[in-house]
XYZ file of C-alpha atoms in Angstrom:
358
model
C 18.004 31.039 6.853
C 14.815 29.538 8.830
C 12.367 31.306 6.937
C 13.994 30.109 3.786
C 14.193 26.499 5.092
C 10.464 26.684 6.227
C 9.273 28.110 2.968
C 11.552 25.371 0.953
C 10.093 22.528 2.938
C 6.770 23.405 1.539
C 7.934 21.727 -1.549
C 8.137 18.137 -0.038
C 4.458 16.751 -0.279
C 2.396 15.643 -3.651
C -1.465 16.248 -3.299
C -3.401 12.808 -2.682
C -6.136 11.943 -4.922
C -8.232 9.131 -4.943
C -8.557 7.520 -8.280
C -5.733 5.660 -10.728
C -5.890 4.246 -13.847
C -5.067 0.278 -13.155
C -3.928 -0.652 -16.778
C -0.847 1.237 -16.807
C 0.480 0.578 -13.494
C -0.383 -3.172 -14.309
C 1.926 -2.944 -17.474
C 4.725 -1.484 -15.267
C 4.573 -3.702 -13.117
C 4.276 -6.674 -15.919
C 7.318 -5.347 -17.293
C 9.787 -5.558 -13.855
C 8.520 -9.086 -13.560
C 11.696 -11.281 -12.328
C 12.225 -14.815 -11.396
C 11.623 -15.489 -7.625
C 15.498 -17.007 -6.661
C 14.494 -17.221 -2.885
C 11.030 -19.109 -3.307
C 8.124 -17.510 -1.367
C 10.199 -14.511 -0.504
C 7.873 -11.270 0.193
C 8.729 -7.495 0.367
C 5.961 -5.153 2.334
C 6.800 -1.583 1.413
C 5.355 1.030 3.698
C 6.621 4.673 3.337
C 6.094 7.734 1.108
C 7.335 8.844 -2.314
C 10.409 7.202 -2.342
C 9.089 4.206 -2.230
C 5.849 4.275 -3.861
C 5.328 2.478 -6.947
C 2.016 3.376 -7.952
C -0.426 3.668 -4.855
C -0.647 7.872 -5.132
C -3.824 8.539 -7.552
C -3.873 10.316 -10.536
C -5.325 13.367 -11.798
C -3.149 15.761 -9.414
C -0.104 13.896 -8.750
C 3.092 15.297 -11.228
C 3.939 11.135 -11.084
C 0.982 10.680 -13.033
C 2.082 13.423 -16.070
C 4.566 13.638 -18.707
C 7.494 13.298 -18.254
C 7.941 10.911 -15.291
C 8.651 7.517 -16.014
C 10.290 8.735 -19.338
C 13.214 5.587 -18.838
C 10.765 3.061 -17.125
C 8.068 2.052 -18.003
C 8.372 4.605 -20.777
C 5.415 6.399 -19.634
C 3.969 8.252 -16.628
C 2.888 4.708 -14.327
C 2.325 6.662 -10.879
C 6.158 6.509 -10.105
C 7.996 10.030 -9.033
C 10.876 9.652 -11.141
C 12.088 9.218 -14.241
C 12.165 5.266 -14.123
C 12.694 2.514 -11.247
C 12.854 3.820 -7.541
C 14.256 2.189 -4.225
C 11.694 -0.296 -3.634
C 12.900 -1.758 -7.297
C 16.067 -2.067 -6.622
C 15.880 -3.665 -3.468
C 13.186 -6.050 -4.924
C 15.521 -6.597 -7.808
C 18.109 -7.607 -4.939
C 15.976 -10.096 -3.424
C 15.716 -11.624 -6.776
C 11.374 -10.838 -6.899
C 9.069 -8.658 -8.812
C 8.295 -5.408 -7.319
C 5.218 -5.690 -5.068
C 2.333 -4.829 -6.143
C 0.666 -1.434 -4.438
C -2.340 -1.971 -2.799
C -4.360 0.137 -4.516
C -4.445 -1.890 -7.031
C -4.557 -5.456 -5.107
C -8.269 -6.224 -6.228
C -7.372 -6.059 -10.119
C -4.667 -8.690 -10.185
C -4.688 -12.016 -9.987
C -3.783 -13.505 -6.953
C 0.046 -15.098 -8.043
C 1.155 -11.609 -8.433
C 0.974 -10.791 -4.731
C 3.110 -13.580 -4.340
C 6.226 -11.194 -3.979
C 4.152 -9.046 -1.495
C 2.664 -6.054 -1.231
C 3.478 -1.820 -1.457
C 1.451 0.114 1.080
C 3.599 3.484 0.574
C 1.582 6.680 -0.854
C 3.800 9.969 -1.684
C 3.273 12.488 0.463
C 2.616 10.750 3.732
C 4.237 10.460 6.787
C 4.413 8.760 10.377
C 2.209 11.013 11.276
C -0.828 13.164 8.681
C 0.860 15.348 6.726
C -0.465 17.905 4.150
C -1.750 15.300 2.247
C -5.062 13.429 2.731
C -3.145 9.856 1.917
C -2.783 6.975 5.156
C -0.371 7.686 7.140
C 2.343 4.798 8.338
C -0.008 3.654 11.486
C -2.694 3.420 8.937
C -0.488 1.351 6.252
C 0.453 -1.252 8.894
C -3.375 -1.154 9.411
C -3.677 -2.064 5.912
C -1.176 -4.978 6.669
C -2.944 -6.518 9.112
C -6.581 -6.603 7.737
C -4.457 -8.670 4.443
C -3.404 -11.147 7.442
C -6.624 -11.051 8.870
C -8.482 -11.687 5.403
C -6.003 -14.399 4.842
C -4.722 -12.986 1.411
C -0.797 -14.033 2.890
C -0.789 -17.173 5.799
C 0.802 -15.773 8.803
C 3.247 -18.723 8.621
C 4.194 -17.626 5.216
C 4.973 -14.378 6.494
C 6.910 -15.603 9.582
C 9.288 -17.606 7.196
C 9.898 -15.591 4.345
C 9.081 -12.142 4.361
C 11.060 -8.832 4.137
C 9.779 -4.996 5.086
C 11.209 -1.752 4.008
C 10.216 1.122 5.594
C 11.091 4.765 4.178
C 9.669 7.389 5.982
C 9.380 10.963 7.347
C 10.519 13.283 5.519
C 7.039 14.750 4.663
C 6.347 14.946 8.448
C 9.348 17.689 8.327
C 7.652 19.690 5.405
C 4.341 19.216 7.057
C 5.441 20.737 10.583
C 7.128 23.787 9.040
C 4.230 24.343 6.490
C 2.135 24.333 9.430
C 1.771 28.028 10.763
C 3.115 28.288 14.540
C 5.731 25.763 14.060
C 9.477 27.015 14.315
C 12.662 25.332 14.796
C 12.008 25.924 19.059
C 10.061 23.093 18.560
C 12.047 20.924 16.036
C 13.954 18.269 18.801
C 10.509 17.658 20.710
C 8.639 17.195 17.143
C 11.722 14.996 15.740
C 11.341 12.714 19.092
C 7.970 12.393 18.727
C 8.517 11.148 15.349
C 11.069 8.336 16.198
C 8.455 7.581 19.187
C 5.631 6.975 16.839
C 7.805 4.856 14.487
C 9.303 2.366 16.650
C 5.550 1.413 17.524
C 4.796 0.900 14.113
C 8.220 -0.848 13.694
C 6.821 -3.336 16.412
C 3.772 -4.138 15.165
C 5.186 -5.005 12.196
C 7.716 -7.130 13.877
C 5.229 -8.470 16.084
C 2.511 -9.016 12.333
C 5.254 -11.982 12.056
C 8.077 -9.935 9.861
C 11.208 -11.093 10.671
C 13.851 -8.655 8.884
C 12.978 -4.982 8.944
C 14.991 -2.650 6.684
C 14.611 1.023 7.863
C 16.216 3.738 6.215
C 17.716 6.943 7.502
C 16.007 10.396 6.169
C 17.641 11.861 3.372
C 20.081 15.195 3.945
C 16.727 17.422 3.571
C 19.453 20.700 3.105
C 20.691 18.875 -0.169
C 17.230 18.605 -1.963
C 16.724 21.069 -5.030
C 13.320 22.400 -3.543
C 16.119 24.187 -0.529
C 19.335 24.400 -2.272
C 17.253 26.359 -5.166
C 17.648 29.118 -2.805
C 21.494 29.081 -2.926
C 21.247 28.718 -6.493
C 22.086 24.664 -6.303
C 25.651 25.763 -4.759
C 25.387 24.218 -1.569
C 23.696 21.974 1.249
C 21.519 24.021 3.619
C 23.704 22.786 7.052
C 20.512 23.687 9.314
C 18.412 21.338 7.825
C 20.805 18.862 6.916
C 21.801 18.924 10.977
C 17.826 18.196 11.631
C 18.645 15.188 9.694
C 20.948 14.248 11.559
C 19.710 14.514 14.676
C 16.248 12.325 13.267
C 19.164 9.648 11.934
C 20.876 9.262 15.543
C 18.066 9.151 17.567
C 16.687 6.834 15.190
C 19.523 4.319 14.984
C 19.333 4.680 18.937
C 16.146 2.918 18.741
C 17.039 0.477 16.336
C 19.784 -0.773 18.386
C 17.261 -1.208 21.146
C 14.893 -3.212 19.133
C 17.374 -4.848 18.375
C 18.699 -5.789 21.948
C 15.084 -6.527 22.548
C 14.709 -9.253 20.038
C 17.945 -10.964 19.893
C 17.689 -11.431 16.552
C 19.149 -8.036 14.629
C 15.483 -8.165 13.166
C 16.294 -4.074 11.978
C 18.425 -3.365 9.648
C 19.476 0.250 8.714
C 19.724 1.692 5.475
C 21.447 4.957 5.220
C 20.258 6.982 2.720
C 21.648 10.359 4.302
C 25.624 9.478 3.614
C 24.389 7.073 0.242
C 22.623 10.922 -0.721
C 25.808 13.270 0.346
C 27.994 10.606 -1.190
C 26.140 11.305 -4.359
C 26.298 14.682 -4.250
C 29.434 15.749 -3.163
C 31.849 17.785 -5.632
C 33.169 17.626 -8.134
C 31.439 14.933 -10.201
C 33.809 13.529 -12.917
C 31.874 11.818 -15.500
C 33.190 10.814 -19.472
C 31.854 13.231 -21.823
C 30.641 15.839 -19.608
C 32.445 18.579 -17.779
C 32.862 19.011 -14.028
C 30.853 22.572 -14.934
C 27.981 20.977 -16.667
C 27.138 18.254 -13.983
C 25.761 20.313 -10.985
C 24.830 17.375 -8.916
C 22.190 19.769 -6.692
C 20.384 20.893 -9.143
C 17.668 18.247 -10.395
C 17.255 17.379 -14.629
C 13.518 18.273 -14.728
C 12.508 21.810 -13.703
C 9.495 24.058 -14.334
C 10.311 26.918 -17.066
C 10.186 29.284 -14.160
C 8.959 29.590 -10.499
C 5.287 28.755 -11.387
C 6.060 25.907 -12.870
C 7.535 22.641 -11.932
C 8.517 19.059 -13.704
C 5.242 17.981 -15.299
C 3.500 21.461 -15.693
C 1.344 22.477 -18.668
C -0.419 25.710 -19.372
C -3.611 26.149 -19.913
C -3.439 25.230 -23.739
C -1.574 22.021 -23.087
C 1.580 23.102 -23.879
C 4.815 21.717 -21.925
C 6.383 24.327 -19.189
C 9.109 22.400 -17.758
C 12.470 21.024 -19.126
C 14.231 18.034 -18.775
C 18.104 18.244 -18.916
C 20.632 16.312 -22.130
C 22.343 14.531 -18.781
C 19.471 12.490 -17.237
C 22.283 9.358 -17.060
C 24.364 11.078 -14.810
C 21.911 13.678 -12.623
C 21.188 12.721 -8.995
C 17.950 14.443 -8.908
C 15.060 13.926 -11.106
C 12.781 17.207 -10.055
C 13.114 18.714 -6.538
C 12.656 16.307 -4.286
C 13.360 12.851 -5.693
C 16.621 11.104 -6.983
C 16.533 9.947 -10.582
C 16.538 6.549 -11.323
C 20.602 6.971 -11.775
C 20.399 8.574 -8.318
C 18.651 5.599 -6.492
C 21.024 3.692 -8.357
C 23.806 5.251 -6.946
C 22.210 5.005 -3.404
C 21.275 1.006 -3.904
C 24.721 1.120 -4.904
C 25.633 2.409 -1.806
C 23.493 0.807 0.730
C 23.891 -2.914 -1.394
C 26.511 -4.055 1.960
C 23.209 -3.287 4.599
C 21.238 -5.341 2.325
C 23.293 -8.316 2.763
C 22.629 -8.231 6.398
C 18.592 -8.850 5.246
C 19.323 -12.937 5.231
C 21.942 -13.075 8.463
């Protein structure tokens, strides 16, 4: 059961690479444009995957290929779905375009960064990962040389700004891919995770953020890349109980932020019970029976274990397969929610949201 988890985890990170092509994340981003109902409100995305709208470069990344962003923006636009992912929905919440990622803050005009700013790269972590991408220290870093540069007034940022923060489930993959790791050392390593977060929690806080949305980890047993191993069946309970252990002693140190400035400045968003929510048997849906919606086993899969969502041979020709159910799957490829997944987690988490403008 370790060995399998270890080996699954592997399937967590994206390869980094440095270069992008600007025109078509532009258009994606052209195309969520919404009216701004709060004013000067700001979201500052930091994070991995989940989050990342387009910062991840292009030429190895599977968000960057055929068939991702098949619902939105039509085409692969450096997304790791099918279409919109959490930081769209929440932006969509807060009535604002989604921010624009900061890999691409030089080739816009400067009213488009009026809704803020997404410094999350797939693949990364709190801490390095397998990846070569900035890590969350390093994305706060990227925060504060904006402030320091003057691209948002610190007063602006004081009064009206918003950060969500999804992170750390690529620091999991990354310690068991890392030889010499075991599950001996999983409570120290999961500590020192929280540990490093709350600092970077507080120096956001202390940037001049006032409302911090954090989200739980995901149950890591439920994604494809582990439950493949059971044949989609079920939830690997070891891994899903590392989860939980990350969530409490998380929330543990929201709570005390929160004690420390008097203001509920965190806010939690749990993803873990939004995800097993989703997931949980049987799935009832018109048109479809119970048999044919296996809500573990993602829409877009490689033709066989070489292969995964995206892959082509050598020729060019297609090696993966994308389900007739896409509207109703939870998973888009083995590690990320479809865009009717993370709307059935915004869904879910749409009450903690609320607690954004107490």
């Amino acid at each position: 059961m370790e060995k399998q988890t270890a080996i699954a985890s592997s399937c967590f990170f994206l390869l980094y690479i440095a270069t992008f092509t600007v025109a078509e994340v532009l258009e994606a981003h052209h195309h969520h444009h919404r009216h701004n109902r709060h004013g000067s409100m700001k979201l500052f995305v930091f994070g991995d995957s989940y989050v990342d709208t387009g910062n991840t470069g292009k030429f190895v990344s599977a968000s960057w290929k055929e068939p991702y962003g098949i619902n939105f923006p039509g085409k692969p636009a450096g997304r790791f779905l099918d279409g919109f992912v959490l930081t769209d929905y929440i932006a969509s919440f807060l009535g604002i375009r989604s921010p624009v990622p900061y890999a691409l803050r030089k080739f816009v005009k400067k009213s488009k960064l009026e809704s803020g700013m997404n410094f999350a790269f797939g693949g990364t972590g709190v801490f390095d990962t397998l990846v070569s991408g900035p890590n969350l220290t390093t994305q706060v870093g990227f925060f504060e040389q904006l402030l320091q540069q003057k691209v948002y007034a610190k007063n602006d940022v004081v009064k009206s700004s918003i950060a969500l923060v999804s992170v750390a489930g690529n620091d999991y993959a990354a310690h068991f891919g890392r030889p010499g790791n075991d599950t001996k050392d999983l409570a120290m390593f999961t500590k020192s995770i929280i540990k490093q977060l709350t600092v970077d929690l507080k120096r956001i806080h202390d940037l001049g953020v006032q409302k911090i949305a954090v989200t739980t980890i995901e149950p890591l047993g439920c994604l494809p890349s582990i439950t493949s191993f059971l044949s989609y069946q079920n939830c690997n309970e070891f891994a899903n109980m590392a989860s939980m252990f990350h969530n409490q002693i998380l929330l543990q140190k929201l709570e005390e932020l929160n004690k420390e400035t008097k203001n509920s400045t965190f806010v939690d968003l749990d993803l873990y019970n939004a995800f097993i929510s989703a997931v949980k048997p049987p799935k009832h849906h018109q048109g479809y029976s119970t048999f044919q919606i296996n809500t573990l086993k993602p829409c877009c899969v490689g033709v066989s274990n070489e292969y995964s969502c995206g892959s082509v041979d050598q020729t060019g020709a297609k090696k993966y397969i994308v389900c007739d159910n896409l509207d109703v799957s939870f998973f888009w490829d083995t590690v990320h929610p479809s865009q009717n997944g993370w709307h059935e987690v915004y869904a879910a988490i749409k009450p903690s949201l609320r607690q954004l403008y107490s």
